[in-house]
Amino acid sequence: MELVAELDGGSGLEEWAVRLSRYYDWLDIPDSPMGKPGPHSLLAACTLQARHGLRVIPHVRLYDVTYTGFKAIAKTLAMTGIRRVVVLRGDPPRRGSRVEDLAPEEAMEILRSKAPQVEVGLLLSMRKEWSMIEERLDQGPDFVLVLHYRAKGWEGMERLAREASRRDVKLIPYLVVTTRRNVSITSRLGNHSLVDESRVPEEATRLGRLVEGILFSAPGDLEALWRIAERLTSKARGKTVGEAEY
């Protein structure tokens, strides 16, 4: 099972990326979440890959790019070492106009034609109706980042795992970690993926039986991702994190 760490765009992004790459299989960089400008996901990913050889998953906010701009991105990705990309509409920008030239599935097809070596991921929310969830899987992404994975309970995740397996789609749910340091942030999220730090190993064990990877997010507390990785590595009894069987 792959473990993915979300870099939340705070200070010291490069230093944290190098540090966390010791334990995590992939590093995920969101693109201006909540519509607030942050480090440019694609530029940061290319920099980390080129300088340090890290495996990074950048996001592309379609609300920020025109059709022409996205095709330029797709053609340029073919020249980089980036191997995974997530395309999403994103949150409306806090300031400026919103571009609506492309839907995520259209962007996915452009990437596949211009940069076929890149695996393309979409978002999938378990808050949606099953008909919409299955429609997203039917669009044929290589993987999906699953939001609110507990919204339909464990039976819902078991069903999702079966549906994704039939379509050969990898599942990578967000597990949002609540700590003493970030509780003021996470308490406002209303997220069905919240897990207290003390329960993360237990939750990862249960979730890992159903999915191909877990994306760990600890908004405002990257130190927690380090602590979690050390605990999971210890649990794996000598195996690397990516090889651990939970």
PDB file of C-alpha atoms in Angstrom:
ATOM      1  CA  MET A   1       0.000   0.000   0.000  1.00  0.00           C
ATOM      2  CA  GLU A   2       1.268   3.449  -0.922  1.00  0.00           C
ATOM      3  CA  LEU A   3       1.472   6.193   1.670  1.00  0.00           C
ATOM      4  CA  VAL A   4       1.096   9.771   0.455  1.00  0.00           C
ATOM      5  CA  ALA A   5       1.848  12.932   2.450  1.00  0.00           C
ATOM      6  CA  GLU A   6       0.049  16.173   1.682  1.00  0.00           C
ATOM      7  CA  LEU A   7       2.263  19.262   1.776  1.00  0.00           C
ATOM      8  CA  ASP A   8      -0.007  22.118   2.808  1.00  0.00           C
ATOM      9  CA  GLY A   9       2.001  24.943   1.230  1.00  0.00           C
ATOM     10  CA  GLY A  10       3.319  26.484   4.438  1.00  0.00           C
ATOM     11  CA  SER A  11       6.838  27.732   4.993  1.00  0.00           C
ATOM     12  CA  GLY A  12       9.722  25.335   4.434  1.00  0.00           C
ATOM     13  CA  LEU A  13       7.913  23.307   1.774  1.00  0.00           C
ATOM     14  CA  GLU A  14      11.101  22.057   0.146  1.00  0.00           C
ATOM     15  CA  GLU A  15      12.717  21.083   3.437  1.00  0.00           C
ATOM     16  CA  TRP A  16       9.595  19.233   4.575  1.00  0.00           C
ATOM     17  CA  ALA A  17       9.285  17.483   1.221  1.00  0.00           C
ATOM     18  CA  VAL A  18      12.808  16.082   1.473  1.00  0.00           C
ATOM     19  CA  ARG A  19      12.289  15.077   5.086  1.00  0.00           C
ATOM     20  CA  LEU A  20       8.949  13.335   4.565  1.00  0.00           C
ATOM     21  CA  SER A  21      10.125  11.560   1.399  1.00  0.00           C
ATOM     22  CA  ARG A  22      12.202   9.332   3.691  1.00  0.00           C
ATOM     23  CA  TYR A  23       8.986   7.598   4.740  1.00  0.00           C
ATOM     24  CA  TYR A  24       6.272   8.410   2.200  1.00  0.00           C
ATOM     25  CA  ASP A  25       5.982   6.922  -1.277  1.00  0.00           C
ATOM     26  CA  TRP A  26       4.510  10.094  -2.794  1.00  0.00           C
ATOM     27  CA  LEU A  27       4.178  13.762  -1.866  1.00  0.00           C
ATOM     28  CA  ASP A  28       0.930  15.518  -2.774  1.00  0.00           C
ATOM     29  CA  ILE A  29       0.823  19.288  -3.371  1.00  0.00           C
ATOM     30  CA  PRO A  30      -2.620  20.920  -3.463  1.00  0.00           C
ATOM     31  CA  ASP A  31      -3.100  23.905  -5.763  1.00  0.00           C
ATOM     32  CA  SER A  32      -4.314  27.031  -3.919  1.00  0.00           C
ATOM     33  CA  PRO A  33      -6.921  25.279  -1.735  1.00  0.00           C
ATOM     34  CA  MET A  34      -9.947  27.368  -0.754  1.00  0.00           C
ATOM     35  CA  GLY A  35      -9.068  29.661  -3.651  1.00  0.00           C
ATOM     36  CA  LYS A  36      -6.264  31.269  -1.649  1.00  0.00           C
ATOM     37  CA  PRO A  37      -2.970  31.629  -3.573  1.00  0.00           C
ATOM     38  CA  GLY A  38      -0.257  29.252  -2.414  1.00  0.00           C
ATOM     39  CA  PRO A  39       2.902  27.768  -3.942  1.00  0.00           C
ATOM     40  CA  HIS A  40       2.238  26.825  -7.559  1.00  0.00           C
ATOM     41  CA  SER A  41       1.690  23.077  -7.448  1.00  0.00           C
ATOM     42  CA  LEU A  42       3.172  22.206 -10.847  1.00  0.00           C
ATOM     43  CA  LEU A  43       6.216  24.428 -10.447  1.00  0.00           C
ATOM     44  CA  ALA A  44       6.870  23.110  -6.955  1.00  0.00           C
ATOM     45  CA  ALA A  45       6.482  19.506  -8.111  1.00  0.00           C
ATOM     46  CA  CYS A  46       8.856  19.935 -11.045  1.00  0.00           C
ATOM     47  CA  THR A  47      11.404  21.634  -8.791  1.00  0.00           C
ATOM     48  CA  LEU A  48      11.280  18.893  -6.160  1.00  0.00           C
ATOM     49  CA  GLN A  49      11.503  16.184  -8.781  1.00  0.00           C
ATOM     50  CA  ALA A  50      14.409  17.817 -10.612  1.00  0.00           C
ATOM     51  CA  ARG A  51      16.425  18.810  -7.537  1.00  0.00           C
ATOM     52  CA  HIS A  52      15.820  15.814  -5.309  1.00  0.00           C
ATOM     53  CA  GLY A  53      14.287  13.073  -7.461  1.00  0.00           C
ATOM     54  CA  LEU A  54      11.116  13.049  -5.354  1.00  0.00           C
ATOM     55  CA  ARG A  55       7.849  11.467  -6.477  1.00  0.00           C
ATOM     56  CA  VAL A  56       5.364  14.314  -6.355  1.00  0.00           C
ATOM     57  CA  ILE A  57       1.679  14.520  -7.263  1.00  0.00           C
ATOM     58  CA  PRO A  58       0.793  18.066  -8.359  1.00  0.00           C
ATOM     59  CA  HIS A  59      -2.775  19.324  -8.698  1.00  0.00           C
ATOM     60  CA  VAL A  60      -4.073  21.508 -11.522  1.00  0.00           C
ATOM     61  CA  ARG A  61      -6.988  23.847 -10.754  1.00  0.00           C
ATOM     62  CA  LEU A  62      -9.068  24.154 -13.890  1.00  0.00           C
ATOM     63  CA  TYR A  63     -10.719  27.334 -12.599  1.00  0.00           C
ATOM     64  CA  ASP A  64      -7.340  29.018 -13.119  1.00  0.00           C
ATOM     65  CA  VAL A  65      -6.476  27.952 -16.679  1.00  0.00           C
ATOM     66  CA  THR A  66      -7.956  28.376 -20.118  1.00  0.00           C
ATOM     67  CA  TYR A  67      -8.272  25.577 -22.656  1.00  0.00           C
ATOM     68  CA  THR A  68      -5.151  26.849 -24.440  1.00  0.00           C
ATOM     69  CA  GLY A  69      -3.269  27.168 -21.165  1.00  0.00           C
ATOM     70  CA  PHE A  70      -4.107  23.623 -20.130  1.00  0.00           C
ATOM     71  CA  LYS A  71      -3.026  22.156 -23.469  1.00  0.00           C
ATOM     72  CA  ALA A  72       0.285  23.976 -23.029  1.00  0.00           C
ATOM     73  CA  ILE A  73       0.631  22.425 -19.572  1.00  0.00           C
ATOM     74  CA  ALA A  74      -0.124  18.966 -20.968  1.00  0.00           C
ATOM     75  CA  LYS A  75       2.472  19.291 -23.721  1.00  0.00           C
ATOM     76  CA  THR A  76       5.098  20.523 -21.259  1.00  0.00           C
ATOM     77  CA  LEU A  77       4.444  17.719 -18.764  1.00  0.00           C
ATOM     78  CA  ALA A  78       5.645  15.270 -21.388  1.00  0.00           C
ATOM     79  CA  MET A  79       9.140  16.767 -20.954  1.00  0.00           C
ATOM     80  CA  THR A  80       9.221  16.443 -17.165  1.00  0.00           C
ATOM     81  CA  GLY A  81       9.704  13.609 -14.699  1.00  0.00           C
ATOM     82  CA  ILE A  82       6.221  14.050 -13.228  1.00  0.00           C
ATOM     83  CA  ARG A  83       4.333  10.760 -13.308  1.00  0.00           C
ATOM     84  CA  ARG A  84       1.036  11.580 -11.577  1.00  0.00           C
ATOM     85  CA  VAL A  85      -1.282  14.579 -11.779  1.00  0.00           C
ATOM     86  CA  VAL A  86      -4.664  15.366 -10.246  1.00  0.00           C
ATOM     87  CA  VAL A  87      -7.059  17.580 -12.205  1.00  0.00           C
ATOM     88  CA  LEU A  88      -9.928  19.312 -10.436  1.00  0.00           C
ATOM     89  CA  ARG A  89     -12.087  22.360 -10.797  1.00  0.00           C
ATOM     90  CA  GLY A  90     -10.962  23.721  -7.436  1.00  0.00           C
ATOM     91  CA  ASP A  91     -12.556  26.246  -5.122  1.00  0.00           C
ATOM     92  CA  PRO A  92     -13.598  29.583  -6.642  1.00  0.00           C
ATOM     93  CA  PRO A  93     -10.723  32.097  -6.480  1.00  0.00           C
ATOM     94  CA  ARG A  94     -10.965  34.564  -3.634  1.00  0.00           C
ATOM     95  CA  ARG A  95     -10.160  37.345  -6.068  1.00  0.00           C
ATOM     96  CA  GLY A  96     -10.315  37.478  -9.851  1.00  0.00           C
ATOM     97  CA  SER A  97     -12.315  35.638 -12.464  1.00  0.00           C
ATOM     98  CA  ARG A  98     -13.138  31.950 -12.680  1.00  0.00           C
ATOM     99  CA  VAL A  99     -12.324  30.069 -15.903  1.00  0.00           C
ATOM    100  CA  GLU A 100     -14.770  27.368 -16.970  1.00  0.00           C
ATOM    101  CA  ASP A 101     -13.245  26.148 -20.230  1.00  0.00           C
ATOM    102  CA  LEU A 102     -12.731  22.532 -19.149  1.00  0.00           C
ATOM    103  CA  ALA A 103     -14.311  19.829 -17.025  1.00  0.00           C
ATOM    104  CA  PRO A 104     -11.945  17.423 -15.201  1.00  0.00           C
ATOM    105  CA  GLU A 105     -12.749  14.502 -17.505  1.00  0.00           C
ATOM    106  CA  GLU A 106     -11.978  16.649 -20.585  1.00  0.00           C
ATOM    107  CA  ALA A 107      -8.664  17.690 -19.031  1.00  0.00           C
ATOM    108  CA  MET A 108      -7.894  14.042 -18.324  1.00  0.00           C
ATOM    109  CA  GLU A 109      -8.299  13.112 -21.987  1.00  0.00           C
ATOM    110  CA  ILE A 110      -6.024  15.984 -23.061  1.00  0.00           C
ATOM    111  CA  LEU A 111      -3.331  14.797 -20.648  1.00  0.00           C
ATOM    112  CA  ARG A 112      -3.574  11.271 -21.952  1.00  0.00           C
ATOM    113  CA  SER A 113      -3.126  12.401 -25.532  1.00  0.00           C
ATOM    114  CA  LYS A 114      -0.263  14.836 -24.853  1.00  0.00           C
ATOM    115  CA  ALA A 115       1.516  13.186 -21.890  1.00  0.00           C
ATOM    116  CA  PRO A 116       0.597   9.474 -21.985  1.00  0.00           C
ATOM    117  CA  GLN A 117       3.229   8.558 -19.396  1.00  0.00           C
ATOM    118  CA  VAL A 118       1.371  10.509 -16.713  1.00  0.00           C
ATOM    119  CA  GLU A 119      -1.226   8.799 -14.504  1.00  0.00           C
ATOM    120  CA  VAL A 120      -4.239  11.067 -14.124  1.00  0.00           C
ATOM    121  CA  GLY A 121      -6.311  11.301 -10.960  1.00  0.00           C
ATOM    122  CA  LEU A 122      -9.709  12.820 -10.208  1.00  0.00           C
ATOM    123  CA  LEU A 123     -11.463  13.690  -6.967  1.00  0.00           C
ATOM    124  CA  LEU A 124     -14.339  11.523  -5.723  1.00  0.00           C
ATOM    125  CA  SER A 125     -16.548  12.485  -2.792  1.00  0.00           C
ATOM    126  CA  MET A 126     -18.367   9.838  -0.783  1.00  0.00           C
ATOM    127  CA  ARG A 127     -20.983  12.458   0.029  1.00  0.00           C
ATOM    128  CA  LYS A 128     -22.332  12.115  -3.513  1.00  0.00           C
ATOM    129  CA  GLU A 129     -25.099   9.734  -4.569  1.00  0.00           C
ATOM    130  CA  TRP A 130     -23.971   6.304  -5.750  1.00  0.00           C
ATOM    131  CA  SER A 131     -25.009   7.082  -9.314  1.00  0.00           C
ATOM    132  CA  MET A 132     -22.586  10.043  -9.362  1.00  0.00           C
ATOM    133  CA  ILE A 133     -19.816   8.031  -7.686  1.00  0.00           C
ATOM    134  CA  GLU A 134     -20.099   5.266 -10.269  1.00  0.00           C
ATOM    135  CA  GLU A 135     -20.210   7.819 -13.063  1.00  0.00           C
ATOM    136  CA  ARG A 136     -16.900   9.267 -11.834  1.00  0.00           C
ATOM    137  CA  LEU A 137     -15.320   5.811 -11.787  1.00  0.00           C
ATOM    138  CA  ASP A 138     -16.693   5.122 -15.275  1.00  0.00           C
ATOM    139  CA  GLN A 139     -14.795   8.143 -16.582  1.00  0.00           C
ATOM    140  CA  GLY A 140     -11.691   5.966 -16.316  1.00  0.00           C
ATOM    141  CA  PRO A 141      -9.170   7.803 -14.144  1.00  0.00           C
ATOM    142  CA  ASP A 142      -6.019   5.937 -13.196  1.00  0.00           C
ATOM    143  CA  PHE A 143      -6.714   6.770  -9.558  1.00  0.00           C
ATOM    144  CA  VAL A 144      -9.111   8.807  -7.446  1.00  0.00           C
ATOM    145  CA  LEU A 145      -8.485  10.811  -4.297  1.00  0.00           C
ATOM    146  CA  VAL A 146     -11.440   9.946  -2.096  1.00  0.00           C
ATOM    147  CA  LEU A 147     -12.947  12.769  -0.035  1.00  0.00           C
ATOM    148  CA  HIS A 148     -15.085  12.094   3.075  1.00  0.00           C
ATOM    149  CA  TYR A 149     -14.368   8.362   2.933  1.00  0.00           C
ATOM    150  CA  ARG A 150     -16.520   7.596   6.003  1.00  0.00           C
ATOM    151  CA  ALA A 151     -19.601   9.471   4.788  1.00  0.00           C
ATOM    152  CA  LYS A 152     -21.327   6.180   3.899  1.00  0.00           C
ATOM    153  CA  GLY A 153     -19.700   4.119   6.645  1.00  0.00           C
ATOM    154  CA  TRP A 154     -17.393   1.146   6.173  1.00  0.00           C
ATOM    155  CA  GLU A 155     -19.984  -0.670   4.105  1.00  0.00           C
ATOM    156  CA  GLY A 156     -19.832   2.254   1.695  1.00  0.00           C
ATOM    157  CA  MET A 157     -16.045   1.987   1.437  1.00  0.00           C
ATOM    158  CA  GLU A 158     -16.298  -1.755   0.884  1.00  0.00           C
ATOM    159  CA  ARG A 159     -18.736  -1.172  -1.951  1.00  0.00           C
ATOM    160  CA  LEU A 160     -16.521   1.546  -3.413  1.00  0.00           C
ATOM    161  CA  ALA A 161     -13.531  -0.816  -3.302  1.00  0.00           C
ATOM    162  CA  ARG A 162     -15.484  -3.437  -5.261  1.00  0.00           C
ATOM    163  CA  GLU A 163     -16.696  -0.922  -7.854  1.00  0.00           C
ATOM    164  CA  ALA A 164     -13.204   0.550  -8.293  1.00  0.00           C
ATOM    165  CA  SER A 165     -11.601  -2.877  -8.603  1.00  0.00           C
ATOM    166  CA  ARG A 166     -13.994  -3.825 -11.401  1.00  0.00           C
ATOM    167  CA  ARG A 167     -12.907  -0.728 -13.301  1.00  0.00           C
ATOM    168  CA  ASP A 168      -9.189  -1.003 -12.426  1.00  0.00           C
ATOM    169  CA  VAL A 169      -9.183   2.375 -10.638  1.00  0.00           C
ATOM    170  CA  LYS A 170      -6.836   2.898  -7.671  1.00  0.00           C
ATOM    171  CA  LEU A 171      -8.369   4.316  -4.493  1.00  0.00           C
ATOM    172  CA  ILE A 172      -6.399   6.800  -2.402  1.00  0.00           C
ATOM    173  CA  PRO A 173      -8.602   8.275   0.341  1.00  0.00           C
ATOM    174  CA  TYR A 174      -7.753  11.398   2.310  1.00  0.00           C
ATOM    175  CA  LEU A 175      -7.192  10.692   6.000  1.00  0.00           C
ATOM    176  CA  VAL A 176      -7.240  14.090   7.724  1.00  0.00           C
ATOM    177  CA  VAL A 177      -5.328  14.014  10.996  1.00  0.00           C
ATOM    178  CA  THR A 178      -6.490  16.068  13.978  1.00  0.00           C
ATOM    179  CA  THR A 179      -3.803  17.070  16.478  1.00  0.00           C
ATOM    180  CA  ARG A 180      -3.607  19.393  19.472  1.00  0.00           C
ATOM    181  CA  ARG A 181      -1.802  21.873  17.261  1.00  0.00           C
ATOM    182  CA  ASN A 182      -4.275  21.963  14.367  1.00  0.00           C
ATOM    183  CA  VAL A 183      -7.632  21.274  16.050  1.00  0.00           C
ATOM    184  CA  SER A 184      -8.691  24.893  15.551  1.00  0.00           C
ATOM    185  CA  ILE A 185      -8.323  24.298  11.786  1.00  0.00           C
ATOM    186  CA  THR A 186      -9.737  20.794  11.450  1.00  0.00           C
ATOM    187  CA  SER A 187     -12.746  21.497  13.688  1.00  0.00           C
ATOM    188  CA  ARG A 188     -14.033  23.923  11.052  1.00  0.00           C
ATOM    189  CA  LEU A 189     -13.778  21.488   8.146  1.00  0.00           C
ATOM    190  CA  GLY A 190     -16.909  19.402   8.663  1.00  0.00           C
ATOM    191  CA  ASN A 191     -14.964  16.539   7.097  1.00  0.00           C
ATOM    192  CA  HIS A 192     -15.923  12.849   7.172  1.00  0.00           C
ATOM    193  CA  SER A 193     -12.249  11.893   6.988  1.00  0.00           C
ATOM    194  CA  LEU A 194     -11.130  13.336  10.348  1.00  0.00           C
ATOM    195  CA  VAL A 195      -9.126  11.001  12.574  1.00  0.00           C
ATOM    196  CA  ASP A 196      -7.421  11.832  15.859  1.00  0.00           C
ATOM    197  CA  GLU A 197      -3.667  11.331  15.676  1.00  0.00           C
ATOM    198  CA  SER A 198      -3.766   8.667  18.396  1.00  0.00           C
ATOM    199  CA  ARG A 199      -6.091   6.519  16.254  1.00  0.00           C
ATOM    200  CA  VAL A 200      -4.265   6.825  12.940  1.00  0.00           C
ATOM    201  CA  PRO A 201      -2.413   3.461  13.031  1.00  0.00           C
ATOM    202  CA  GLU A 202      -5.648   1.609  13.831  1.00  0.00           C
ATOM    203  CA  GLU A 203      -7.576   3.475  11.133  1.00  0.00           C
ATOM    204  CA  ALA A 204      -4.808   2.986   8.546  1.00  0.00           C
ATOM    205  CA  THR A 205      -4.800  -0.739   9.275  1.00  0.00           C
ATOM    206  CA  ARG A 206      -8.516  -1.036   8.640  1.00  0.00           C
ATOM    207  CA  LEU A 207      -8.591   1.280   5.645  1.00  0.00           C
ATOM    208  CA  GLY A 208      -5.506  -0.260   4.074  1.00  0.00           C
ATOM    209  CA  ARG A 209      -7.319  -3.553   3.498  1.00  0.00           C
ATOM    210  CA  LEU A 210      -9.620  -1.818   1.008  1.00  0.00           C
ATOM    211  CA  VAL A 211      -7.466   0.675  -0.888  1.00  0.00           C
ATOM    212  CA  GLU A 212      -4.221   1.020  -2.832  1.00  0.00           C
ATOM    213  CA  GLY A 213      -2.973   4.012  -0.868  1.00  0.00           C
ATOM    214  CA  ILE A 214      -3.765   6.548   1.857  1.00  0.00           C
ATOM    215  CA  LEU A 215      -3.219  10.290   1.607  1.00  0.00           C
ATOM    216  CA  PHE A 216      -2.376  11.703   5.038  1.00  0.00           C
ATOM    217  CA  SER A 217      -3.238  15.354   5.575  1.00  0.00           C
ATOM    218  CA  ALA A 218      -2.491  17.314   8.761  1.00  0.00           C
ATOM    219  CA  PRO A 219      -3.364  20.956   7.964  1.00  0.00           C
ATOM    220  CA  GLY A 220      -1.080  23.298   9.852  1.00  0.00           C
ATOM    221  CA  ASP A 221       0.928  20.495  11.484  1.00  0.00           C
ATOM    222  CA  LEU A 222       3.355  18.776   9.122  1.00  0.00           C
ATOM    223  CA  GLU A 223       5.280  17.524  12.141  1.00  0.00           C
ATOM    224  CA  ALA A 224       2.362  15.162  12.766  1.00  0.00           C
ATOM    225  CA  LEU A 225       2.982  13.468   9.393  1.00  0.00           C
ATOM    226  CA  TRP A 226       6.530  12.729  10.522  1.00  0.00           C
ATOM    227  CA  ARG A 227       5.342  11.219  13.813  1.00  0.00           C
ATOM    228  CA  ILE A 228       2.709   9.136  12.028  1.00  0.00           C
ATOM    229  CA  ALA A 229       5.219   7.800   9.519  1.00  0.00           C
ATOM    230  CA  GLU A 230       7.582   6.735  12.294  1.00  0.00           C
ATOM    231  CA  ARG A 231       4.770   4.873  14.062  1.00  0.00           C
ATOM    232  CA  LEU A 232       3.643   3.137  10.886  1.00  0.00           C
ATOM    233  CA  THR A 233       7.222   2.185  10.036  1.00  0.00           C
ATOM    234  CA  SER A 234       7.666   0.692  13.484  1.00  0.00           C
ATOM    235  CA  LYS A 235       4.401  -1.226  13.020  1.00  0.00           C
ATOM    236  CA  ALA A 236       5.670  -2.626   9.740  1.00  0.00           C
ATOM    237  CA  ARG A 237       8.530  -4.384  11.594  1.00  0.00           C
ATOM    238  CA  GLY A 238      11.384  -3.663   9.311  1.00  0.00           C
ATOM    239  CA  LYS A 239       9.541  -3.324   6.001  1.00  0.00           C
ATOM    240  CA  THR A 240       9.581  -0.065   4.117  1.00  0.00           C
ATOM    241  CA  VAL A 241       6.420   1.997   4.452  1.00  0.00           C
ATOM    242  CA  GLY A 242       5.317   1.217   0.908  1.00  0.00           C
ATOM    243  CA  GLU A 243       5.731  -2.534   1.468  1.00  0.00           C
ATOM    244  CA  ALA A 244       3.899  -2.687   4.785  1.00  0.00           C
ATOM    245  CA  GLU A 245       0.916  -5.022   4.897  1.00  0.00           C
ATOM    246  CA  TYR A 246      -1.672  -3.592   7.212  1.00  0.00           C
TER     247      TYR A 246
END
